[in-house]
XYZ file of C-alpha atoms in Angstrom:
458
model
C 11.774 -49.088 -35.450
C 14.063 -50.213 -38.250
C 17.552 -49.831 -37.407
C 20.313 -49.343 -39.991
C 23.773 -49.544 -38.363
C 27.100 -48.805 -40.194
C 30.526 -50.429 -38.798
C 33.347 -48.354 -39.863
C 36.663 -50.119 -39.185
C 39.655 -48.244 -38.715
C 43.431 -49.131 -38.624
C 43.741 -48.138 -35.357
C 40.830 -49.256 -33.388
C 37.747 -50.932 -33.576
C 34.150 -49.216 -32.406
C 30.744 -50.770 -31.818
C 27.920 -48.487 -32.734
C 25.235 -47.925 -30.369
C 21.617 -47.232 -31.286
C 19.946 -45.064 -28.865
C 16.308 -45.153 -29.853
C 17.440 -44.040 -33.583
C 20.506 -42.183 -32.244
C 23.839 -43.339 -32.470
C 26.436 -43.476 -29.748
C 30.108 -45.025 -29.432
C 30.884 -47.664 -27.304
C 34.155 -48.358 -27.246
C 36.229 -51.620 -27.247
C 39.009 -52.590 -25.181
C 42.323 -51.211 -26.652
C 43.225 -54.681 -27.988
C 40.126 -54.748 -30.149
C 38.514 -57.913 -28.847
C 35.256 -56.713 -28.456
C 33.098 -55.900 -31.357
C 29.641 -55.959 -30.427
C 26.689 -53.594 -31.698
C 24.213 -52.668 -28.898
C 20.853 -51.301 -30.347
C 19.965 -50.237 -26.582
C 17.196 -48.359 -25.248
C 17.771 -47.887 -21.609
C 21.364 -46.984 -21.362
C 22.089 -48.390 -17.807
C 24.849 -51.499 -17.538
C 22.480 -54.634 -16.567
C 19.857 -53.925 -19.185
C 20.960 -57.300 -21.053
C 18.470 -57.725 -23.571
C 18.539 -53.946 -24.794
C 15.020 -52.751 -23.657
C 13.113 -50.524 -21.528
C 13.937 -51.473 -18.417
C 15.826 -53.576 -15.873
C 13.854 -57.142 -14.542
C 14.378 -60.723 -14.434
C 14.945 -61.294 -18.032
C 18.135 -59.744 -17.958
C 19.035 -61.801 -14.887
C 18.233 -65.048 -17.300
C 20.500 -63.496 -19.868
C 23.375 -62.852 -17.412
C 23.064 -66.352 -16.085
C 23.244 -67.811 -19.425
C 26.508 -65.677 -20.193
C 28.321 -67.187 -17.158
C 27.004 -70.711 -18.065
C 28.525 -70.077 -21.867
C 25.229 -70.487 -23.651
C 25.574 -66.623 -24.272
C 28.080 -64.676 -24.777
C 29.235 -61.012 -23.205
C 30.042 -59.978 -27.260
C 26.486 -60.827 -27.841
C 25.007 -59.250 -24.797
C 27.606 -56.462 -23.787
C 25.501 -54.710 -21.195
C 25.258 -58.266 -19.162
C 28.587 -56.682 -17.723
C 26.701 -55.059 -15.161
C 29.936 -53.782 -13.171
C 31.832 -52.529 -16.401
C 34.860 -54.976 -15.234
C 34.879 -56.653 -18.286
C 33.595 -60.127 -17.222
C 30.714 -61.275 -16.040
C 30.481 -63.388 -13.013
C 28.614 -63.538 -9.471
C 29.405 -59.828 -8.626
C 27.583 -59.098 -11.788
C 24.644 -61.232 -10.676
C 24.649 -59.509 -7.100
C 24.740 -55.868 -8.654
C 22.051 -56.728 -11.016
C 19.750 -58.162 -8.368
C 19.820 -55.044 -6.370
C 19.089 -53.105 -9.570
C 15.969 -55.454 -10.072
C 14.724 -54.779 -6.407
C 15.504 -51.169 -6.808
C 17.518 -51.087 -3.579
C 18.547 -47.493 -2.105
C 22.514 -46.966 -2.179
C 22.764 -49.395 -5.332
C 25.873 -48.413 -7.746
C 24.593 -47.989 -11.455
C 26.648 -47.981 -14.256
C 25.610 -45.540 -17.101
C 26.407 -45.695 -20.809
C 26.780 -41.779 -21.572
C 29.449 -39.982 -23.762
C 32.641 -38.424 -22.404
C 33.825 -34.896 -23.285
C 35.523 -35.974 -26.525
C 31.714 -37.693 -27.672
C 33.201 -41.268 -27.241
C 31.097 -43.751 -25.001
C 31.810 -43.984 -21.271
C 30.687 -45.595 -18.583
C 29.920 -43.739 -15.341
C 29.080 -44.802 -11.697
C 25.889 -42.983 -10.032
C 24.011 -43.887 -6.561
C 21.068 -45.040 -7.090
C 18.318 -43.243 -6.960
C 20.356 -40.397 -8.678
C 19.605 -37.481 -6.338
C 21.115 -33.826 -6.311
C 21.552 -32.740 -9.568
C 22.326 -30.069 -12.012
C 21.958 -29.751 -15.682
C 23.613 -27.823 -18.039
C 21.486 -26.458 -21.236
C 18.022 -26.255 -21.912
C 18.292 -29.496 -24.197
C 19.197 -31.586 -20.994
C 17.214 -29.438 -18.482
C 13.940 -30.392 -20.030
C 14.373 -33.776 -20.255
C 15.252 -33.906 -16.593
C 12.091 -31.989 -16.472
C 10.000 -34.302 -18.619
C 11.539 -37.281 -16.298
C 9.399 -35.264 -13.602
C 12.898 -35.181 -12.273
C 12.730 -31.200 -11.246
C 12.152 -32.464 -7.636
C 15.864 -33.701 -7.474
C 17.264 -30.595 -9.296
C 19.432 -28.643 -6.796
C 20.876 -26.020 -9.138
C 21.296 -24.795 -12.332
C 22.900 -22.497 -14.384
C 20.132 -20.572 -16.190
C 16.537 -21.241 -16.529
C 14.970 -19.151 -19.179
C 11.164 -20.449 -19.254
C 8.962 -19.599 -16.883
C 6.420 -22.181 -17.235
C 7.922 -25.230 -19.046
C 10.781 -25.208 -16.587
C 8.667 -24.177 -13.544
C 8.425 -27.875 -12.371
C 12.574 -27.137 -11.009
C 12.726 -27.527 -7.281
C 12.055 -24.315 -5.656
C 15.070 -24.952 -3.465
C 17.283 -24.991 -6.573
C 20.044 -22.198 -6.656
C 20.584 -20.108 -9.674
C 24.291 -20.699 -10.425
C 24.374 -17.641 -12.663
C 25.386 -18.910 -16.048
C 23.670 -18.702 -19.132
C 22.282 -20.631 -22.199
C 25.503 -20.825 -24.036
C 28.309 -19.939 -21.130
C 29.290 -21.309 -17.794
C 31.414 -18.255 -16.297
C 34.290 -19.123 -14.091
C 31.914 -17.521 -11.447
C 29.050 -19.596 -12.323
C 31.498 -22.683 -12.322
C 32.634 -21.556 -8.567
C 29.055 -21.587 -7.846
C 28.341 -25.019 -8.857
C 31.789 -26.337 -6.668
C 30.644 -24.570 -4.023
C 27.180 -26.235 -4.307
C 28.919 -29.592 -3.573
C 30.296 -28.835 -0.260
C 26.760 -27.160 0.827
C 25.636 -28.601 3.835
C 22.011 -28.485 3.213
C 22.702 -31.091 0.224
C 22.904 -34.379 1.922
C 25.271 -36.634 0.196
C 26.593 -33.698 -2.035
C 25.774 -33.651 -5.939
C 24.607 -36.717 -7.296
C 25.613 -35.711 -10.924
C 26.174 -33.066 -13.804
C 23.550 -33.601 -16.267
C 25.124 -32.232 -19.579
C 23.800 -31.829 -23.240
C 26.517 -32.984 -25.686
C 25.911 -29.621 -27.861
C 27.106 -27.679 -25.020
C 30.220 -29.788 -24.111
C 32.825 -27.283 -24.617
C 31.642 -25.634 -21.290
C 33.243 -28.540 -19.678
C 36.726 -27.886 -20.219
C 39.674 -30.170 -19.542
C 40.387 -28.170 -15.961
C 36.571 -28.311 -15.381
C 36.593 -32.292 -15.883
C 39.390 -32.365 -13.600
C 37.069 -30.471 -11.215
C 34.637 -32.786 -11.377
C 37.085 -35.860 -10.832
C 38.506 -34.818 -8.028
C 35.054 -34.352 -6.117
C 33.972 -37.540 -7.688
C 30.862 -35.782 -9.612
C 29.785 -38.099 -12.420
C 28.854 -36.355 -15.500
C 26.105 -37.953 -17.382
C 26.079 -36.827 -20.982
C 23.842 -37.424 -24.099
C 22.934 -35.643 -27.634
C 19.944 -35.052 -25.892
C 19.299 -31.794 -28.352
C 18.633 -34.846 -31.016
C 14.825 -35.511 -30.983
C 15.487 -39.290 -30.612
C 18.475 -39.012 -28.317
C 16.203 -37.046 -26.132
C 13.792 -39.830 -25.856
C 16.369 -42.006 -24.494
C 17.974 -39.350 -22.287
C 14.475 -38.988 -20.445
C 13.950 -43.146 -19.962
C 17.404 -43.426 -18.459
C 16.939 -40.738 -16.231
C 13.609 -41.549 -15.091
C 14.989 -45.170 -14.261
C 17.951 -43.369 -12.468
C 15.588 -40.952 -10.226
C 12.952 -44.131 -9.268
C 9.696 -44.390 -8.330
C 7.372 -42.528 -10.149
C 10.099 -40.934 -12.283
C 10.946 -44.336 -13.981
C 7.078 -44.940 -14.712
C 6.964 -41.508 -16.849
C 10.187 -42.290 -18.532
C 8.681 -45.670 -19.744
C 5.496 -43.883 -20.935
C 7.318 -41.182 -22.357
C 9.401 -43.538 -24.404
C 6.735 -45.993 -25.567
C 4.893 -43.527 -26.670
C 7.721 -41.979 -28.629
C 8.532 -45.089 -30.185
C 5.144 -46.173 -31.286
C 4.919 -42.627 -33.176
C 8.529 -43.435 -34.962
C 7.201 -46.566 -35.942
C 4.027 -45.279 -37.025
C 5.728 -42.517 -39.300
C 8.449 -45.094 -40.641
C 5.280 -47.407 -41.288
C 3.230 -44.869 -43.599
C 6.396 -43.931 -45.310
C 8.093 -47.229 -46.114
C 6.750 -47.169 -49.815
C 7.999 -43.805 -50.323
C 11.102 -43.923 -52.697
C 14.045 -41.878 -51.612
C 13.956 -39.797 -54.783
C 10.398 -38.970 -53.509
C 11.140 -38.096 -50.059
C 10.677 -34.218 -48.952
C 13.789 -32.307 -48.565
C 14.746 -29.946 -45.713
C 16.709 -27.374 -44.680
C 16.736 -26.822 -40.887
C 17.136 -23.462 -39.281
C 17.940 -21.962 -35.846
C 18.084 -18.787 -33.696
C 15.639 -17.285 -36.446
C 18.329 -17.083 -39.459
C 21.056 -19.543 -38.276
C 21.173 -22.376 -40.780
C 21.907 -25.655 -39.713
C 24.668 -28.248 -41.234
C 24.122 -31.686 -41.959
C 25.558 -32.918 -38.462
C 22.998 -30.633 -36.532
C 20.704 -32.699 -34.005
C 18.162 -30.787 -35.843
C 18.787 -32.343 -39.233
C 19.065 -35.786 -37.310
C 15.643 -35.221 -35.648
C 14.228 -34.335 -39.567
C 15.543 -37.210 -40.890
C 13.675 -39.551 -38.307
C 10.317 -37.636 -39.383
C 11.083 -38.889 -42.637
C 12.824 -36.308 -44.398
C 15.985 -36.045 -46.345
C 18.669 -33.603 -45.862
C 19.036 -31.058 -48.561
C 22.792 -30.785 -47.785
C 22.899 -34.659 -48.940
C 21.422 -33.327 -52.485
C 23.235 -30.289 -52.990
C 27.291 -30.157 -52.683
C 27.314 -26.711 -52.493
C 24.926 -25.905 -49.944
C 26.842 -28.978 -48.220
C 30.145 -27.298 -48.086
C 28.707 -24.056 -47.761
C 27.022 -24.550 -44.219
C 29.510 -27.334 -42.260
C 29.015 -25.760 -38.694
C 25.974 -26.790 -36.394
C 24.643 -23.589 -37.182
C 26.068 -20.793 -39.632
C 24.415 -17.215 -39.084
C 22.953 -15.720 -42.683
C 25.003 -13.000 -43.621
C 22.566 -11.452 -46.304
C 19.000 -11.850 -47.269
C 20.490 -13.458 -50.349
C 22.253 -16.195 -48.424
C 19.433 -19.268 -49.455
C 18.759 -17.572 -52.825
C 20.509 -20.327 -54.884
C 18.569 -23.118 -53.128
C 14.724 -22.398 -53.867
C 14.501 -26.000 -54.915
C 14.416 -27.388 -51.231
C 11.103 -28.806 -49.965
C 10.597 -27.425 -46.729
C 12.417 -24.872 -43.897
C 12.161 -26.349 -40.556
C 12.944 -23.579 -38.266
C 13.515 -24.603 -34.749
C 12.799 -21.981 -31.924
C 12.313 -22.346 -28.482
C 8.675 -20.707 -27.050
C 7.410 -20.665 -23.688
C 4.120 -22.088 -22.911
C 1.108 -21.112 -20.670
C -0.062 -18.372 -23.273
C -3.369 -16.339 -23.558
C -4.969 -15.933 -26.764
C -3.429 -12.362 -27.258
C 0.014 -13.835 -26.242
C -0.358 -16.345 -29.053
C -0.988 -14.274 -31.678
C 1.641 -11.621 -30.412
C 4.117 -14.721 -30.429
C 3.418 -15.521 -34.199
C 3.640 -12.143 -35.618
C 7.162 -11.593 -33.502
C 8.338 -15.036 -34.877
C 7.346 -14.509 -38.692
C 8.539 -10.937 -38.709
C 11.458 -11.105 -36.035
C 13.888 -8.172 -36.332
C 17.108 -9.210 -36.955
C 19.435 -6.171 -36.642
C 17.117 -4.216 -38.578
C 16.040 -6.915 -41.268
C 12.806 -8.775 -40.843
C 13.046 -12.586 -41.179
C 10.227 -12.508 -44.081
C 13.433 -10.843 -46.315
C 15.533 -13.768 -45.357
C 13.316 -16.238 -46.444
C 10.998 -14.063 -48.953
C 11.400 -16.678 -51.518
C 10.383 -19.441 -48.918
C 7.302 -18.242 -46.897
C 5.073 -20.986 -48.409
C 7.740 -23.680 -47.484
C 8.617 -22.155 -44.074
C 7.505 -23.721 -40.620
C 8.404 -22.914 -36.921
C 8.190 -25.579 -34.468
C 8.598 -25.491 -30.671
C 12.282 -26.836 -29.564
C 10.921 -26.779 -26.009
C 8.382 -29.771 -26.810
C 9.050 -33.042 -26.154
C 10.887 -34.755 -28.869
C 8.188 -37.084 -29.947
C 6.313 -34.283 -30.167
C 8.669 -32.222 -32.611
C 9.095 -35.246 -34.744
C 5.342 -35.148 -35.160
C 5.219 -31.356 -36.500
C 8.229 -32.378 -38.466
C 6.127 -34.903 -40.463
C 3.212 -32.585 -40.672
C 5.255 -29.848 -42.228
C 7.308 -32.366 -44.521
C 4.131 -34.872 -45.295
C 0.921 -32.807 -44.451
C -1.200 -35.303 -46.819
C -0.228 -38.167 -44.852
C 0.387 -36.827 -41.221
C -2.341 -34.106 -40.783
C -2.004 -30.954 -38.296
C -4.979 -32.721 -36.201
C -2.502 -35.757 -35.651
C 0.337 -33.969 -34.711
C -1.860 -32.032 -32.150
C -2.792 -35.257 -31.031
C 0.700 -36.241 -30.225
C 1.017 -33.071 -28.306
C -2.033 -34.162 -26.715
C -0.807 -37.528 -25.554
C 2.107 -35.943 -23.610
C -0.134 -33.269 -22.018
C -2.543 -36.218 -20.820
C 0.439 -38.479 -19.555
C 1.137 -36.388 -16.722
C 4.658 -34.881 -17.564
C 5.292 -31.887 -15.264
C 6.234 -29.327 -17.926
C 3.046 -29.925 -19.577
C 0.912 -30.039 -16.527
C -2.227 -27.799 -17.038
C -1.536 -27.146 -20.557
C -4.165 -27.364 -23.647
C -3.621 -26.799 -27.338
C -4.800 -23.256 -26.687
C -1.710 -22.328 -24.319
C 1.168 -23.788 -26.415
C 2.313 -22.283 -29.533
C 3.764 -25.425 -31.179
C 3.660 -24.860 -34.911
C 3.633 -21.656 -36.972
C 3.423 -21.885 -40.901
C 2.102 -19.108 -43.282
C -1.572 -19.696 -42.369
C -0.981 -19.199 -39.071
C 0.652 -16.083 -39.962
C -1.898 -14.689 -42.198
C -5.020 -16.106 -39.805
C -3.354 -13.980 -36.867
C -3.204 -11.054 -39.318
C -5.842 -11.228 -41.298
């Protein structure tokens, strides 16, 4: 995959840009600004010195070379396995334990803090007793086949997609967008629950929901010694790395699944890039992303970054009026005329979370309900009246690579056929990731366009 990197140097600090399978994460330098290394890392674990998908003897060779002085820490910053700023025999010892997948080993995970900056947190390998927050983190946990290690959840909204959550996991009584004080108290009490051996291993958070982890709640986590692993996992490509990293941390068959999941995705992204490499910027398909039926996504939304990875160009970058109007992650349309000035956009990609395991009749009903959805008395077709032949809905619960495939089809249907996109979904069904176990192309409503709607209403 082609990796593009922009370095920004501020007067007060220098930071390094980390490319996580297409998504940028910031790795802070020391306060004195002496480190300035760019990591194009895939597996987000210190010790993955060569920035690939696993930790093995190749990483040990690099660590030994850094100690010998034939390579530098600036070139291979993840060679600092224990995150103490130097590379020495202690890093070799810890790395050997990671290579051996030794139970009880401390793993140092590169992720985001609550301010969106890179941090390194310590967890015990293999990771157990986790609590995910937010669908965009809960599904990656399950895609890594880690549902067996979930001991609590704030909300579970999708009966089939989230069925692999452990049957003993406790409902903490939160919601999709809010962790109430009661739900948080239920979470903190879970750490002391005698039925949970060793207490909580980590809370897993998608960054889009980070406002629920207030400074006070972060203090609760620190006081209890509960690590927070946070990624921008709503982005399709960051989700891929999230699954890979969690799979490694859970260990065993979860690691195998994480690698298979990620490598299939990276192959897909490379295929998209290869097929579109000769398309000039001015000829690329423009898109507007929406969510929650009639909310328009701003330029920084993870839905937009995903569609860019799929080969499109954000309409916000082409129309300054649109860009200045829609600055938030999502802005609900206030009238059916909200998009009337922007009819020159090529495609509207509406992201809709839809459970699967459906019958043919349920598929038909869901297509109609989605296309004609009642938004406080006004159908979605009124909001998108001028765009119905440009509008598509893509199931947001699907694996990141599958969403990218359907986005690529929506924007370049002559290059990426519907059958091709369905084939990517079939690949993920076949690989054995538990949320899709037992599903077929006939039980998952992955993609809706005008022709789909017309077919079920004929």
